[in-house]
């Protein structure tokens, strides 16, 4: 078999026509799959049955997609209360894989997959990589962490299914990452955006110009990042960077991705997930196109069917047609999590909004950390920013300029603390953007 024939066969392994399905067909498919999911959850998960019984709803009450609004939400608390396997809809013996996310407090969130779930996940991740511009035969450098985190293995299985040559490097040992990028000639790099920045910086320090290497596409996600960060990474690495979204509770990476054509919003795979956006306070749906909390229902998962999972992620959905021809609605960049939102003297602000204002300023690096403190009864915010290598870090005028910029654009007052180059911690996975010193130990 020649290479072209084998590429076509591999590309057909996942159903490309599903990505351009007319919206009416997509809705009909969603409805029939949603009914199955509700029956599966109600019949097999006692916690779900008890909750729905208490709310007076049963799977047969769903006649149209809009009826989903009658069903209770699922939250992190449901996962904690049923730790570790209580939300599984299949006997544990049918679960071939577990993943977990550590979270900041309490017990980890545990998720499980049947073999069919793993196949689905691999298909969706393969679809994401292809959508981003990846092709069978590409070398794919996977710097997402392997292990209980879904990033490493999720991307790995999808890339193999697509027919890529996967370099399962995981996070860390950053100099070696640079060497492998040089030696193996990856066309695609996958990492959190903050770790990609770390790799770019280490390469610069090693005297390696990544822009001259074969790497062309960055598939970045797992944490909020701004368009300004995108442009910075694209310039440093000489790539086109696309956004990849997902969460363990729903499946892991592969829920939504930007297409390499438009790179403007992430196609959410509506043949496998139902997306809603709600007002996190009233819990009512927002007006189409307005920002709110993303709520997701899985339509085809076996081991862990999720109904109306409240992600806490703040975003907007757009129905506007995309230049790539895919019909699946786009999730606009996730600006942050509801629980990462800082309220500083009454003003709501996300770390990614601050990031967007810092990147590209002269003599400033893209490394920052936000420190929250209590100043009497009021919260105060200090933004620690690293200067570019060689730039002075005692420039009071610069601090005033930056805090003025933040005040005028976001309406929030803050103190700027310039740090010497290399002083702030570097990310190897998800960056810690906020140091909250207000909490009691
Ligand atoms: O972060 C899955 C993933 C791995 C996605 C690799 C993309 C790439 P969790 O560890 O469960 O799963 O964390 C999920 O991370 O609810 C968001 O708050 C955040 N997140 C994930 N992707 C993005 C993104 C993985 N592209 C949580 N933009 C989610 C902003 C993101 N936030």
Short mmCIF file of N, CA and C in Angstrom, two decimals, residues 66-149:
data_model
loop_
_atom_site.label_atom_id
_atom_site.label_comp_id
_atom_site.label_asym_id
_atom_site.label_seq_id
_atom_site.Cartn_x
_atom_site.Cartn_y
_atom_site.Cartn_z
N UNK A 66 -34.97 20.96 24.11
CA UNK A 66 -35.20 22.04 25.09
C UNK A 66 -35.62 21.47 26.44
N UNK A 67 -36.20 20.27 26.44
CA UNK A 67 -36.65 19.67 27.71
C UNK A 67 -35.48 19.35 28.65
N UNK A 68 -34.28 19.39 28.14
CA UNK A 68 -33.13 19.12 29.01
C UNK A 68 -33.12 20.08 30.19
N UNK A 69 -33.70 21.27 30.00
CA UNK A 69 -33.71 22.28 31.06
C UNK A 69 -34.49 21.80 32.28
N UNK A 70 -35.29 20.75 32.16
CA UNK A 70 -36.06 20.25 33.30
C UNK A 70 -35.20 19.38 34.22
N UNK A 71 -34.04 18.95 33.72
CA UNK A 71 -33.23 17.99 34.49
C UNK A 71 -32.23 18.71 35.39
N UNK A 72 -31.96 18.14 36.57
CA UNK A 72 -31.01 18.80 37.48
C UNK A 72 -29.60 18.87 36.90
N UNK A 73 -28.85 19.84 37.35
CA UNK A 73 -27.44 19.95 36.96
C UNK A 73 -26.62 18.90 37.71
N UNK A 74 -25.47 18.58 37.16
CA UNK A 74 -24.47 17.79 37.90
C UNK A 74 -23.33 18.74 38.23
N UNK A 75 -22.80 18.64 39.44
CA UNK A 75 -21.71 19.53 39.83
C UNK A 75 -20.55 18.71 40.40
N UNK A 76 -19.48 19.41 40.69
CA UNK A 76 -18.32 18.79 41.35
C UNK A 76 -18.75 18.10 42.64
N UNK A 77 -19.74 18.71 43.32
CA UNK A 77 -20.18 18.15 44.60
C UNK A 77 -20.75 16.74 44.40
N UNK A 78 -21.43 16.52 43.27
CA UNK A 78 -21.96 15.17 43.00
C UNK A 78 -20.80 14.19 42.85
N UNK A 79 -19.71 14.65 42.26
CA UNK A 79 -18.57 13.76 42.06
C UNK A 79 -17.90 13.47 43.41
N UNK A 80 -17.79 14.51 44.22
CA UNK A 80 -17.18 14.33 45.56
C UNK A 80 -18.03 13.40 46.42
N UNK A 81 -19.35 13.61 46.39
CA UNK A 81 -20.25 12.83 47.24
C UNK A 81 -20.26 11.35 46.86
N UNK A 82 -19.90 11.04 45.64
CA UNK A 82 -19.97 9.65 45.18
C UNK A 82 -18.57 9.08 44.94
N UNK A 83 -17.55 9.79 45.45
CA UNK A 83 -16.15 9.38 45.26
C UNK A 83 -15.95 7.93 45.69
N UNK A 84 -15.21 7.07 45.01
CA UNK A 84 -14.57 7.38 43.74
C UNK A 84 -15.41 6.97 42.51
N UNK A 85 -16.23 5.89 42.65
CA UNK A 85 -16.82 5.32 41.42
C UNK A 85 -18.34 5.47 41.35
N UNK A 86 -18.91 6.25 42.27
CA UNK A 86 -20.37 6.24 42.44
C UNK A 86 -21.18 6.76 41.28
N UNK A 87 -20.55 7.48 40.33
CA UNK A 87 -21.33 7.96 39.19
C UNK A 87 -21.18 7.05 37.97
N UNK A 88 -20.42 5.95 38.14
CA UNK A 88 -20.23 5.05 36.99
C UNK A 88 -21.53 4.33 36.69
N UNK A 89 -21.82 4.19 35.40
CA UNK A 89 -23.06 3.53 34.97
C UNK A 89 -22.81 2.10 34.54
N UNK A 90 -21.58 1.63 34.70
CA UNK A 90 -21.25 0.23 34.33
C UNK A 90 -20.52 -0.39 35.51
N UNK A 91 -20.56 -1.74 35.63
CA UNK A 91 -19.77 -2.38 36.69
C UNK A 91 -18.30 -2.00 36.54
N UNK A 92 -17.61 -1.85 37.65
CA UNK A 92 -16.22 -1.40 37.64
C UNK A 92 -15.35 -2.27 36.73
N UNK A 93 -15.70 -3.55 36.63
CA UNK A 93 -14.90 -4.47 35.80
C UNK A 93 -14.92 -4.07 34.31
N UNK A 94 -15.93 -3.32 33.89
CA UNK A 94 -15.98 -2.91 32.48
C UNK A 94 -15.23 -1.60 32.23
N UNK A 95 -14.71 -1.04 33.31
CA UNK A 95 -13.94 0.21 33.17
C UNK A 95 -12.49 -0.16 32.88
N UNK A 96 -12.00 0.23 31.70
CA UNK A 96 -10.64 -0.16 31.34
C UNK A 96 -9.62 0.91 31.70
N UNK A 97 -10.08 2.10 32.07
CA UNK A 97 -9.12 3.18 32.38
C UNK A 97 -9.74 4.15 33.39
N UNK A 98 -8.90 4.59 34.32
CA UNK A 98 -9.30 5.65 35.26
C UNK A 98 -8.39 6.85 35.03
N UNK A 99 -8.94 8.04 35.17
CA UNK A 99 -8.13 9.26 35.25
C UNK A 99 -8.65 10.04 36.45
N UNK A 100 -7.87 10.99 36.90
CA UNK A 100 -8.32 11.81 38.03
C UNK A 100 -7.69 13.17 37.94
N UNK A 101 -8.42 14.17 38.38
CA UNK A 101 -7.80 15.49 38.47
C UNK A 101 -7.74 15.86 39.94
N UNK A 102 -6.62 16.45 40.32
CA UNK A 102 -6.35 16.61 41.74
C UNK A 102 -7.24 17.66 42.39
N UNK A 103 -7.49 18.74 41.67
CA UNK A 103 -8.30 19.81 42.27
C UNK A 103 -7.53 20.49 43.39
N UNK A 104 -8.05 21.59 43.87
CA UNK A 104 -7.29 22.34 44.87
C UNK A 104 -7.65 21.90 46.28
N UNK A 105 -8.89 21.47 46.46
CA UNK A 105 -9.28 21.07 47.82
C UNK A 105 -9.91 19.69 47.76
N UNK A 106 -9.78 18.98 48.87
CA UNK A 106 -10.51 17.73 49.02
C UNK A 106 -10.04 16.63 48.11
N UNK A 107 -10.94 15.70 47.86
CA UNK A 107 -10.64 14.49 47.10
C UNK A 107 -10.54 14.79 45.61
N UNK A 108 -9.77 13.93 44.94
CA UNK A 108 -9.65 14.04 43.49
C UNK A 108 -10.99 13.72 42.83
N UNK A 109 -11.15 14.23 41.61
CA UNK A 109 -12.32 13.88 40.80
C UNK A 109 -11.92 12.70 39.93
N UNK A 110 -12.65 11.58 40.07
CA UNK A 110 -12.25 10.35 39.35
C UNK A 110 -13.19 10.13 38.18
N UNK A 111 -12.62 9.81 37.03
CA UNK A 111 -13.43 9.52 35.85
C UNK A 111 -13.01 8.16 35.29
N UNK A 112 -13.98 7.45 34.66
CA UNK A 112 -13.69 6.11 34.13
C UNK A 112 -14.17 5.97 32.69
N UNK A 113 -13.56 5.04 31.99
CA UNK A 113 -13.85 4.84 30.57
C UNK A 113 -14.01 3.35 30.29
N UNK A 114 -15.05 2.99 29.52
CA UNK A 114 -15.10 1.64 28.96
C UNK A 114 -14.20 1.64 27.73
N UNK A 115 -14.03 0.46 27.12
CA UNK A 115 -13.24 0.41 25.89
C UNK A 115 -13.89 1.27 24.80
N UNK A 116 -15.23 1.23 24.74
CA UNK A 116 -15.92 2.08 23.74
C UNK A 116 -15.66 3.56 24.02
N UNK A 117 -15.62 3.93 25.29
CA UNK A 117 -15.34 5.34 25.63
C UNK A 117 -13.93 5.73 25.18
N UNK A 118 -12.98 4.82 25.39
CA UNK A 118 -11.60 5.12 24.96
C UNK A 118 -11.56 5.28 23.44
N UNK A 119 -12.30 4.40 22.74
CA UNK A 119 -12.32 4.49 21.26
C UNK A 119 -12.95 5.82 20.83
N UNK A 120 -14.03 6.19 21.49
CA UNK A 120 -14.70 7.46 21.17
C UNK A 120 -13.73 8.63 21.40
N UNK A 121 -13.09 8.61 22.56
CA UNK A 121 -12.16 9.69 22.93
C UNK A 121 -11.04 9.80 21.89
N UNK A 122 -10.49 8.62 21.51
CA UNK A 122 -9.41 8.62 20.52
C UNK A 122 -9.90 9.20 19.20
N UNK A 123 -11.11 8.81 18.80
CA UNK A 123 -11.69 9.34 17.57
C UNK A 123 -11.83 10.85 17.63
N UNK A 124 -12.35 11.33 18.75
CA UNK A 124 -12.56 12.78 18.86
C UNK A 124 -11.24 13.52 18.89
N UNK A 125 -10.26 12.96 19.56
CA UNK A 125 -8.94 13.64 19.60
C UNK A 125 -8.29 13.59 18.23
N UNK A 126 -8.46 12.46 17.51
CA UNK A 126 -7.93 12.39 16.14
C UNK A 126 -8.60 13.46 15.28
N UNK A 127 -9.90 13.60 15.47
CA UNK A 127 -10.66 14.62 14.74
C UNK A 127 -10.13 16.02 15.07
N UNK A 128 -9.83 16.24 16.34
CA UNK A 128 -9.31 17.56 16.75
C UNK A 128 -7.96 17.84 16.09
N UNK A 129 -7.09 16.85 16.09
CA UNK A 129 -5.74 17.08 15.54
C UNK A 129 -5.86 17.36 14.04
N UNK A 130 -6.72 16.58 13.36
CA UNK A 130 -6.92 16.80 11.92
C UNK A 130 -7.54 18.18 11.68
N UNK A 131 -8.49 18.55 12.53
CA UNK A 131 -9.17 19.85 12.39
C UNK A 131 -8.16 20.99 12.55
N UNK A 132 -7.18 20.78 13.42
CA UNK A 132 -6.16 21.80 13.67
C UNK A 132 -5.15 21.88 12.51
N UNK A 133 -5.18 20.87 11.63
CA UNK A 133 -4.25 20.88 10.49
C UNK A 133 -3.28 19.72 10.50
N UNK A 134 -3.41 18.81 11.47
CA UNK A 134 -2.53 17.64 11.53
C UNK A 134 -2.90 16.61 10.48
N UNK A 135 -1.92 15.81 10.08
CA UNK A 135 -2.17 14.81 9.04
C UNK A 135 -1.51 13.50 9.44
N UNK A 136 -2.03 12.38 8.90
CA UNK A 136 -1.32 11.12 9.12
C UNK A 136 0.13 11.29 8.66
N UNK A 137 1.04 10.71 9.40
CA UNK A 137 2.45 10.80 9.02
C UNK A 137 3.18 11.93 9.71
N UNK A 138 2.46 12.87 10.31
CA UNK A 138 3.13 13.96 11.03
C UNK A 138 3.81 13.44 12.29
N UNK A 139 4.95 14.00 12.61
CA UNK A 139 5.55 13.73 13.92
C UNK A 139 4.90 14.69 14.91
N UNK A 140 4.36 14.15 16.00
CA UNK A 140 3.64 14.97 16.99
C UNK A 140 4.34 14.86 18.33
N UNK A 141 4.84 16.00 18.80
CA UNK A 141 5.57 16.09 20.07
C UNK A 141 4.53 16.38 21.15
N UNK A 142 4.30 15.39 22.01
CA UNK A 142 3.22 15.54 23.00
C UNK A 142 3.78 15.86 24.38
N UNK A 143 3.77 17.15 24.72
CA UNK A 143 4.33 17.59 26.01
C UNK A 143 3.26 17.81 27.07
N UNK A 144 2.04 17.31 26.81
CA UNK A 144 1.06 17.29 27.91
C UNK A 144 1.48 16.19 28.88
N UNK A 145 1.21 16.42 30.16
CA UNK A 145 1.63 15.45 31.18
C UNK A 145 0.92 14.11 31.02
N UNK A 146 1.67 13.03 31.11
CA UNK A 146 1.10 11.67 31.09
C UNK A 146 0.80 11.28 32.54
N UNK A 147 -0.18 10.42 32.70
CA UNK A 147 -0.52 9.96 34.04
C UNK A 147 -2.00 10.13 34.29
N UNK A 148 -2.34 10.49 35.52
CA UNK A 148 -3.76 10.62 35.86
C UNK A 148 -4.42 11.79 35.12
N UNK A 149 -3.65 12.82 34.81
CA UNK A 149 -4.13 13.95 33.99
C UNK A 149 -4.52 13.40 32.60
#
